[in-house]
Amino acid sequence: MADRLVADVMVERLKAWGVNRVFGYSGDGINGFMGALRRSTQGGAGTDSGDSADGGGRETGVEFVQARHEETAAFMAVGHAKYTGQVGVVTSTQGPGAVHLLNGLYDAKLDGVPVVAIIGQQSRSVLGSAYMQEIDLLTLFKDVAAQFAQMVSTPEQLPMVLDRAFRTALETRTPCVVIVPHDIQKAPAPELDQEHGIIVTAPEWQPARVLPHDDDLARAAEVLGAGSKVAFLVGQGAKTAQAEVVALAQQLDAGITTSLLGKPYMDETLPFAAGTMGHLGSTASAHLMGNCDTLLIVGSNDPWTEFYPKPGAARAVQVDIDGRKVGNRYPVEVGLVGDAAETLARLAELLKGAGGQPDGNPQAQARKQWRTEVEEEVRSWRDLSEERSRVPASPVNPELVVRELSGRLPHNAQVSVDVGSCVYWYARQLILPAGVPAHLSGTLASMGCSVPYGIAAKLARPDRPVVALAGDGAMQMAGIAELVTVAHRWRQWSDPRFVVCVFNNRDLAEVTWEQRETESEPRFPDSQEIPDFPYAGYAELLGLTGIRVDSPEQLADAWDRALGAERPVLIEVLTDPDVPLLPPFPAGAEKLDGMRSALSEEGEAGKGAAALLDTYAGQEESRS
């Protein structure tokens, strides 16, 4: 085709924004764009060469990655954004394809990552006629893409709309939606001359340097400097401020806990690193947050507010690049809107000497005593997590599955985690090597994300191994289908290691324990029971390696085999759904009566879970 079309301009604009990969599923409403993607790769399908100097795929093209479903394609775009820091791009047809994108786009919105969705629509001539697959897409995406959603009405509008979508996604770290009717895609590419009503834009954006005012920094330093029991809550906003967080914590003799999304950005081998906070967190974190007199929140919007200090119990300072999040979870005294690394460095300068008073200084002594207390709690938690992983279960304790991975995880690995009980074991048992990214659907908490995330991570860095942790519910929801994508693509990866670990407990275990905990309701088998499925056998059918583990003695060898394999591996571990998802004490102690009441209603079926719950509670009480 000699003449350029609007669809070709779409691809050119994506390349100008540095996009080398589009995830999606085709359909007639987006076929013009599909044709342009084909032309951009000169008839090829891309080479999965990762984000190299040539931009990945063919040098001149944008690679199209076909998922098995639009929802998982959207998850792949979110995963791409999370693992690379770039804008993730997803595409679909109109109607049902567009509807399927919503879950992934909400994942991007709630976790704050930039995604652009390019969506087809029926031709303009039939819009409003209740045509086949016609739905009001702007209304559909009004909430999830509240920062920017636009339908292109003329060919001249297309470059400007795409540019605004990318700039807005990057500036606000949210999903943005561009709807392109089919006839617009097929129209001749416009010549944009200087005239009234024509806007010529540029594919350009640079982040601003944002720093707090000096007066606010001084007030924050006063609050932190006056504290004797300082705690840090660190979230994903501290990704580029890891060294500054540790340095300031050392300066103030502070303990550090992280949100779930902040876990990859803290070295949990540090003696004052208390692990993850919240319902799925550690006992050390619960002690830190429950006993501090000063709290510094860095780049976190964690929703587990019942695990924060009681309002008024601690003076608080919050640092965040997004001012909308300051004071959003806790009544802070000073809010600092700014880049975390630079802001913490400024605070450290202002606080010089605050952590270095003479030994006889009462505040210095109080801080040293606090640090000693925190480190004792951290050691106690590490002993407890080890003890829990060795509790006998039938047949395999799921905590041991993840603990056996710790220490074996390659230094260059990429980790994805699904939603369900496996998140608890990841939060409590997995120590990530420095620089290993780990991502999950943290705020939306949507099942089915781990394998799509892992695929996006692998496509972005095909030379790095991927480990995906998923429950059987999540695998049946989306993971099984996307294993087909893994089987289709793995031979193109320079490092073929892609390990999916399935916790097969035949139960929606997290929801089961939530029902017992929050509703005092017994397990409802019709709702909670998951059909058994031969996950390892299915992997073998796809040409992958399947390993089935039904005893704890097999775990170490299974991980060693999988991480040393020359093709993707699925490890299916038969785990015990009765292992309790007990919140850290003291909150966990308050839940025991309701959980025990629910289990008593289950009769014989609940005896195993009741016994394990008593074991876990006894371990907590023995350390209190």
C-alpha atoms as one frame of an Amber mdcrd trajectory, in Angstrom:
protein
   0.000   0.000   0.000   1.702   3.173  -1.203  -0.464   5.789   0.502  -0.167
   6.343   4.210  -3.291   5.903   6.260  -4.274   7.262   9.656  -3.523   3.779
  11.030   0.063   4.167   9.838   0.264   7.507  11.609  -0.903   5.732  14.777
   2.025   3.317  14.583   4.485   6.093  13.769   3.295   8.058  16.787   3.725
   5.021  19.023   7.295   4.656  17.808   7.923   8.329  18.459   6.813   7.746
  22.061   9.289   4.871  22.374   6.681   2.099  22.224   8.054  -1.157  20.867
   5.299  -3.539  21.920   1.493  -3.480  21.884  -0.539  -6.128  23.705  -4.013
  -7.042  22.569  -6.508  -9.082  20.648  -7.749  -8.233  17.198 -11.239  -7.723
  15.796 -12.910  -5.923  12.947 -13.128  -2.609  14.770  -9.354  -2.364  15.098
  -8.316  -4.118  11.887  -7.007  -0.946  10.273  -4.534  -0.564  13.119  -3.637
  -4.264  12.845  -2.766  -3.764   9.193  -0.509  -0.852  10.037   1.263  -2.889
  12.719   1.836  -5.629  10.131   3.239  -3.114   7.652   5.486  -1.605  10.324
   7.208  -4.937  10.856   7.575  -5.493   7.108   5.328  -8.528   7.322   7.131
  -9.968  10.369   5.855 -10.721  13.821   8.692  -9.300  15.899  11.550 -11.148
  17.498  11.104 -10.772  21.263  14.530  -9.212  21.476  13.576  -7.172  24.511
  14.162  -3.497  25.143  17.496  -3.343  23.408  19.066  -0.508  21.458  16.950
  -1.286  18.450  13.777  -0.938  20.547  12.777  -4.605  20.544  11.075  -6.498
  17.736  12.051  -5.459  14.216  14.077  -2.276  14.029  11.415  -0.504  12.025
   8.301  -1.890  13.666   6.082  -2.136  16.703   5.555  -5.708  17.820   2.021
  -6.968  18.408   1.684  -9.471  21.270  -1.480 -11.534  21.021  -2.926 -12.580
  24.378  -5.613 -15.195  24.823  -8.127 -12.656  26.133  -8.405  -8.872  26.201
  -8.386  -8.846  30.003  -5.031 -10.589  30.163  -3.730  -8.337  27.381  -4.557
  -5.373  29.617  -2.760  -7.071  32.509   0.256  -7.513  30.222   0.241  -3.787
  29.448   0.085  -3.036  33.187   2.890  -5.513  33.814   4.997  -3.896  31.093
   4.533  -0.518  32.770   5.398  -1.900  36.197   8.532  -3.800  35.158   9.918
  -1.226  32.717   8.643   2.129  33.982   7.427   2.875  30.435   3.891   3.332
  29.182   2.119   0.027  28.601  -0.041  -0.057  25.482  -3.026  -2.337  24.889
  -5.453  -2.526  22.009  -8.800  -4.151  21.330 -11.817  -3.997  19.115 -15.075
  -2.288  20.072 -17.928  -3.744  22.115 -17.020  -6.964  23.938 -13.287  -6.507
  23.421 -13.409  -3.048  24.946 -15.448  -4.246  27.937 -12.869  -6.938  28.647
 -10.139  -4.309  29.080 -11.707  -2.751  32.163 -10.192  -4.991  34.823  -6.622
  -4.429  33.681  -7.172  -0.702  33.250  -8.542  -0.430  36.782  -5.464  -2.317
  37.964  -3.335   0.398  36.332  -5.445   3.165  37.841  -5.396   1.861  41.398
  -1.691   0.971  41.418  -0.699   4.211  39.662   1.002   3.100  36.453   0.793
   4.659  32.971  -1.175   2.715  30.345  -2.683   3.810  27.035  -5.536   1.790
  25.525  -6.191   2.176  21.802  -9.672   0.898  21.082 -11.579   0.430  17.841
 -15.147   1.561  17.229 -17.752   1.214  14.532 -17.516   3.687  11.670 -18.861
   7.152  12.366 -21.650   6.737   9.812 -23.460   4.164  11.976 -22.773   5.494
  15.467 -26.007   6.098  17.334 -27.954   3.472  15.387 -27.538   0.681  17.959
 -25.325  -1.058  15.419 -23.781  -4.471  16.034 -21.205  -4.301  18.872 -21.828
  -0.578  19.294 -21.660   0.630  22.876 -20.994   4.067  24.324 -17.278   3.680
  24.903 -16.710   7.132  26.373 -19.296   6.404  29.042 -17.819   2.937  29.604
 -14.355   4.349  30.293 -15.446   7.557  32.029 -14.267   6.467  35.468 -11.273
   4.255  34.779  -9.788   6.795  32.345 -11.033   9.875  34.180  -7.841  11.807
  33.387  -8.139  11.345  29.617 -10.560   9.487  27.321 -11.236  10.765  23.836
 -12.769   9.516  20.587 -11.013  10.655  17.427 -13.551  12.356  15.148 -11.294
  13.469  12.270  -7.980  12.244  10.839  -6.347  15.565  11.742  -7.166  15.002
  15.401  -5.327  11.684  15.760  -1.710  12.789  16.458  -2.828  15.357  19.021
  -5.089  12.904  20.847  -2.397  10.234  21.044   0.164  12.756  22.268  -2.186
  13.994  24.979  -2.982  10.430  26.027   0.704   9.588  26.494   1.544  12.838
  28.261  -1.418  12.465  30.587  -0.638   8.816  31.343   2.945   9.716  32.230
   2.080  12.848  34.198  -0.780  11.370  36.226   0.343   7.712  36.210  -3.104
   6.534  35.167  -4.683   4.717  32.220  -5.797   6.818  29.274  -8.103   5.756
  26.442  -8.058   6.656  22.740 -11.033   5.458  20.672 -10.507   5.377  16.903
 -13.515   4.578  14.649 -12.848   2.089  11.883 -13.334   4.577   9.045 -10.851
   6.986  10.655  -8.214   4.259  10.735  -8.667   3.685   6.968  -8.677   7.375
   6.039  -5.680   8.944   4.270  -3.040  10.323   6.589  -3.613  14.059   7.045
  -1.241  16.860   6.180  -1.238  19.218   9.132  -0.720  22.761   7.926  -0.693
  25.873  10.082  -4.280  27.073  10.104  -7.090  27.888  12.476  -8.587  24.784
  14.098  -5.556  22.578  13.414  -3.275  21.708  16.331   0.180  20.306  15.679
   1.664  18.636  18.761   4.894  16.854  19.654   5.484  13.446  21.249   7.447
  14.881  24.149   7.222  14.754  27.963   9.715  15.174  30.763   8.994  14.796
  34.477   9.141  17.914  36.605  11.558  18.293  39.475   9.253  18.590  42.476
  10.587  19.594  45.903   8.856  20.756  49.087   9.154  24.317  50.362  11.995
  24.995  52.778   9.619  25.960  55.589   7.772  22.660  55.260  11.044  20.735
  55.279  12.057  22.530  58.470   8.737  21.698  60.144   9.063  18.037  59.106
  12.620  17.887  60.448  11.387  19.289  63.777   8.743  16.553  64.043  11.143
  13.760  63.148  13.939  15.133  65.281  11.694  15.229  68.351  10.742  11.557
  68.076  12.186   8.877  70.330  10.479   5.882  68.654  10.540   6.562  64.927
   8.953   4.239  62.367   9.085   4.440  58.573   6.305   3.133  56.324   7.772
   2.775  52.842   5.747   2.256  49.656   6.380   1.974  45.942   7.020   5.718
  45.767  10.400   5.053  47.381  11.554   2.975  44.410  14.318   5.444  43.516
  15.018   6.468  47.124  16.117   3.188  48.674  19.541   4.412  49.779  18.081
   7.627  51.205  15.453   5.711  53.187  18.061   3.479  54.816  20.437   6.371
  55.523  17.755   8.441  57.247  16.525   5.440  59.219  20.070   4.855  60.441
  20.329   8.503  61.366  17.123   8.411  63.434  17.496   4.843  64.772  14.181
   4.105  63.078  12.581   0.804  62.182  11.224   0.303  58.669   8.137  -1.489
  57.452   6.804  -1.553  53.901   3.497  -1.655  52.152   2.906  -4.703  49.966
   3.803  -2.649  46.886   6.873  -1.278  48.649   8.304  -4.687  49.591  10.661
  -4.982  46.551  12.284  -1.651  47.416  13.557  -2.541  50.884  16.431  -4.823
  51.792  14.658  -7.133  54.232  17.941  -8.586  55.457  18.622  -5.355  57.383
  18.254  -5.910  61.134  15.746  -3.060  61.484  13.616  -4.055  58.447  10.354
  -5.299  59.981   8.843  -6.707  56.777   5.459  -6.018  55.246   2.719  -4.273
  57.219  -1.002  -4.955  57.362  -3.250  -7.971  57.473  -0.754 -10.113  55.580
   2.263  -8.623  57.275   4.692  -9.528  60.021   4.458  -9.424  63.798   7.532
  -7.156  63.824   5.705  -4.654  61.637   2.662  -4.768  63.917   4.887  -4.029
  66.916   6.693  -1.214  65.086   3.502   0.546  64.009   1.722  -0.086  67.296
   4.442   1.330  69.539   6.113   4.182  67.638   5.674   7.818  68.655   6.684
   9.235  65.257   5.798   7.998  61.776   7.366   8.880  58.427   5.329   7.685
  55.425   7.327   7.598  52.186   5.524   7.014  48.892   2.773   4.842  50.362
  -1.012   4.961  50.188  -1.494   1.596  51.925  -5.156   0.958  52.788  -4.634
  -1.200  55.921  -5.348   1.750  58.215  -6.206  -0.454  61.208  -2.525  -1.417
  61.291  -1.289   2.188  61.425  -0.662   3.800  64.816  -3.908   4.871  66.439
  -4.742   8.437  65.354  -3.049  10.785  67.792  -0.614   8.159  69.060   2.159
   9.267  66.705   3.218  12.521  65.123   3.433  11.953  61.398   5.210  13.288
  58.321   4.378  12.112  54.806   6.437  12.405  51.619   4.776  11.797  48.254
   5.163  13.090  44.713   1.361  13.154  44.451  -0.132  15.713  46.793  -3.533
  14.037  46.586  -2.194  11.166  48.677  -0.774  13.247  51.515  -2.900  12.789
  54.626  -5.088  10.316  52.757  -4.577   7.396  55.196  -3.351   8.973  58.426
  -3.653  12.417  60.106  -0.200  13.751  59.252   1.224  16.862  60.868   3.446
  17.823  57.931   2.946  16.843  54.306   5.855  17.097  51.885   5.017  17.009
  48.186   8.161  16.132  46.333  10.542  13.570  44.909  11.269  11.023  47.628
  15.036  10.757  47.120  15.721  14.490  47.089  13.262  15.217  49.879  14.778
  12.603  52.187  18.276  13.872  51.395  17.195  17.390  52.384  15.680  16.074
  55.615  18.885  14.203  56.402  20.860  17.444  56.058  18.470  19.278  58.366
  18.571  16.429  60.891  22.348  16.123  61.070  23.216  15.361  64.654  19.677
  14.311  65.584  20.732  10.695  65.696  24.205  11.336  66.973  23.811  12.931
  70.372  26.242  11.964  73.111  25.450   8.657  74.765  24.323  10.436  77.902
  21.646  12.389  76.058  18.219  11.053  77.129  16.784  11.157  73.616  19.801
   9.349  72.191  19.416   6.660  74.820  15.694   6.357  74.102  16.355   5.971
  70.387  19.039   3.347  70.903  16.700   1.453  73.187  13.949   1.675  70.556
  16.262   0.405  67.824  17.295  -2.497  70.041  13.624  -3.283  70.693  12.824
  -3.191  66.968  15.721  -5.469  66.097  14.653  -7.950  68.775  11.148  -7.989
  67.280  12.603  -8.525  63.801  14.675 -11.479  65.016  11.641 -12.912  66.767
   9.572 -12.575  63.587  12.217 -14.305  61.520  12.264 -17.182  63.977   8.469
 -17.333  63.889   8.258 -17.324  60.092  10.810 -20.145  59.955   8.882 -22.097
  62.601   5.597 -21.643  60.763   7.017 -22.878  57.489   7.977 -26.154  59.230
   4.555 -26.783  60.770   3.362 -30.168  59.420   0.508 -29.811  56.933  -1.439
 -32.078  54.642   0.285 -32.656  52.335   2.503 -29.527  51.969   2.643 -26.334
  54.004   2.316 -23.459  51.480   4.598 -21.253  53.579   7.408 -23.759  53.020
   6.907 -23.564  49.246   7.924 -19.911  49.214  10.550 -20.247  51.926  12.349
 -22.867  49.828  12.410 -20.366  46.968  14.158 -17.779  49.159  17.885 -18.190
  48.740  17.361 -19.957  45.405  15.887 -17.001  43.538  18.413 -15.879  40.900
  19.867 -12.411  41.417  18.514 -11.308  38.029  15.058 -12.842  38.369  11.733
 -11.103  37.859   8.829 -12.131  40.101   5.074 -11.899  39.603   2.535 -12.772
  42.265  -1.162 -13.498  41.936  -3.953 -12.555  44.310  -5.000 -15.103  46.918
  -3.386 -16.846  49.838  -0.058 -17.010  47.970   0.273 -13.233  48.510   0.516
 -13.870  52.250   3.315 -16.389  51.785   5.132 -14.055  49.389   4.851 -11.155
  51.841   5.974 -13.190  54.834   8.456 -15.722  53.464  10.188 -14.454  50.310
  13.373 -12.406  50.707  13.997 -10.697  47.380  17.605 -10.221  46.252  18.537
  -6.585  45.728  17.270  -5.345  42.372  14.778  -8.166  41.785  11.423  -6.642
  40.801   8.229  -8.215  42.108   4.767  -7.057  41.090   1.151  -7.941  41.709
  -2.290  -6.363  41.505  -1.820  -4.592  44.800  -4.795  -2.261  45.209  -7.429
  -3.688  42.866  -6.291  -7.135  44.040  -7.532  -8.886  40.926  -6.970 -12.589
  40.463  -5.422 -13.796  37.242  -2.609 -11.243  36.945   0.542 -13.284  37.624
   1.051 -15.145  34.352   0.194 -12.113  32.153   2.499  -9.962  34.289   5.213
 -12.593  33.969   4.850 -12.703  30.189   5.193  -8.915  29.990   8.279  -9.048
  32.207   9.802 -11.779  30.061   9.129  -9.976  26.798  10.723  -6.828  28.183
  13.774  -8.714  29.523  14.013 -12.078  27.742  17.495 -12.639  29.192  16.176
 -12.741  32.774  14.336 -15.661  34.443  10.751 -15.178  35.609   9.052 -16.784
  38.612   5.265 -16.499  38.882   3.414 -17.515  42.056  -0.277 -18.344  41.607
  -3.099 -20.118  43.370  -5.277 -22.679  41.627  -8.203 -20.244  41.532  -6.154
 -17.648  39.674  -4.801 -20.281  37.301  -8.285 -21.462  36.405  -9.426 -17.872
  35.984  -6.729 -16.781  33.525  -3.382 -18.511  33.989  -4.166 -21.774  32.228
  -5.055 -19.950  29.023  -1.973 -17.738  29.102   0.288 -20.768  29.455  -0.565
 -21.213  25.781   1.116 -17.856  25.154   4.188 -19.019  27.082   4.309 -22.224
  25.031   3.964 -20.210  21.833   6.811 -17.799  22.563   9.400 -19.368  24.838
  11.748 -20.585  22.100  12.418 -16.960  21.158  13.754 -16.074  24.646  17.512
 -15.951  25.202  16.935 -17.309  28.726  14.038 -19.792  28.491  13.438 -20.018
  32.266   9.839 -19.136  33.080   8.687 -20.874  36.263   5.031 -20.924  37.310
   4.404 -22.282  40.800   0.775 -23.289  41.353  -0.490 -23.686  44.919  -3.086
 -26.401  44.319  -5.257 -26.564  47.448  -8.616 -27.039  45.670 -10.011 -24.055
  47.564 -10.411 -20.293  47.331  -8.435 -20.242  50.552  -8.130 -16.492  51.057
 -11.884 -15.983  50.735 -12.563 -19.012  52.925 -10.442 -17.550  55.726 -11.923
 -14.087  55.165 -15.404 -15.541  55.670 -14.318 -17.157  58.919 -12.542 -14.017
  60.104 -14.821 -11.131  59.112 -18.215 -12.850  58.956 -17.743 -15.650  61.532
 -19.149 -17.835  58.750 -18.139 -21.455  58.114 -16.673 -22.481  54.793 -19.264
 -22.709  52.000 -18.069 -25.566  49.744 -20.349 -24.684  46.828 -18.682 -21.281
  46.717 -15.146 -22.113  47.805 -14.273 -25.522  46.390 -12.147 -25.426  43.239
 -12.297 -28.311  40.741  -9.087 -30.278  40.661  -7.058 -29.895  37.490  -3.804
 -31.569  36.371  -1.700 -28.402  36.088   1.633 -30.183  35.674   0.118 -32.599
  33.166  -1.370 -29.715  31.195   2.035 -28.039  31.056   3.477 -31.227  29.608
   0.751 -31.265  26.939   1.856 -27.772  25.919   5.472 -28.903  25.520   6.593
 -27.374  28.811   7.961 -29.232  31.828   5.537 -30.165  34.584   6.626 -31.093
  38.111   4.093 -32.343  40.673   5.004 -32.029  44.354   2.983 -33.837  47.009
   5.428 -33.923  49.922   7.645 -31.255  51.517  10.746 -33.349  50.881  10.310
 -32.801  47.136  10.241 -28.994  47.243  13.949 -28.186  47.203  14.628 -30.470
  44.251  11.602 -29.128  42.376  12.834 -25.536  42.660  16.378 -26.538  41.696
  15.144 -28.413  38.624  12.824 -25.603  37.565  15.392 -22.827  37.968  17.964
 -24.862  36.060  15.693 -26.006  33.240  16.105 -25.221  29.579  12.422 -24.575
  28.995   9.507 -23.131  30.999   8.413 -25.197  34.001   5.177 -25.438  35.947
   5.537 -26.671  39.533   2.232 -27.942  40.886   2.363 -28.187  44.676  -0.469
 -29.886  46.563  -0.838 -27.491  49.482  -2.994 -27.497  52.580  -5.921 -25.016
  52.541  -6.207 -25.331  56.324  -3.021 -23.323  56.966  -4.500 -20.157  58.530
  -4.223 -16.650  57.175  -3.895 -15.223  60.661  -3.280 -11.468  60.934  -0.320
 -10.455  63.097  -1.084  -9.921  66.763  -2.617  -7.972  68.467  -5.124  -7.648
  65.591  -5.007 -11.396  65.036  -5.896 -12.096  68.647  -9.077 -10.056  68.253
 -10.129 -12.268  65.326  -9.645 -15.635  67.013 -13.071 -16.009  68.622 -14.923
 -15.391  65.370 -12.678 -17.728  63.410 -13.015 -20.483  66.001 -16.790 -20.046
  66.067 -16.958 -20.443  62.286 -14.711 -23.503  62.363 -16.830 -25.141  65.070
 -19.807 -24.924  62.694 -17.832 -26.827  60.090 -17.715 -29.869  62.345 -15.331
 -32.630  61.341 -14.339 -30.795  58.149 -13.017 -27.849  60.147 -10.958 -29.768
  62.708  -7.711 -29.612  60.753  -7.973 -25.850  60.230  -8.943 -25.348  63.889
  -5.875 -27.277  65.057  -3.551 -25.274  62.814  -5.166 -22.027  63.936  -4.506
 -22.985  67.561  -0.900 -23.791  66.676  -0.366 -20.422  65.001  -2.078 -18.550
  67.834   0.010 -20.385  70.402   3.204 -19.428  68.563   2.161 -15.769  68.668
   1.181 -15.871  72.325   4.435 -17.520  73.359   6.331 -14.507  71.961   4.106
 -11.814  73.464
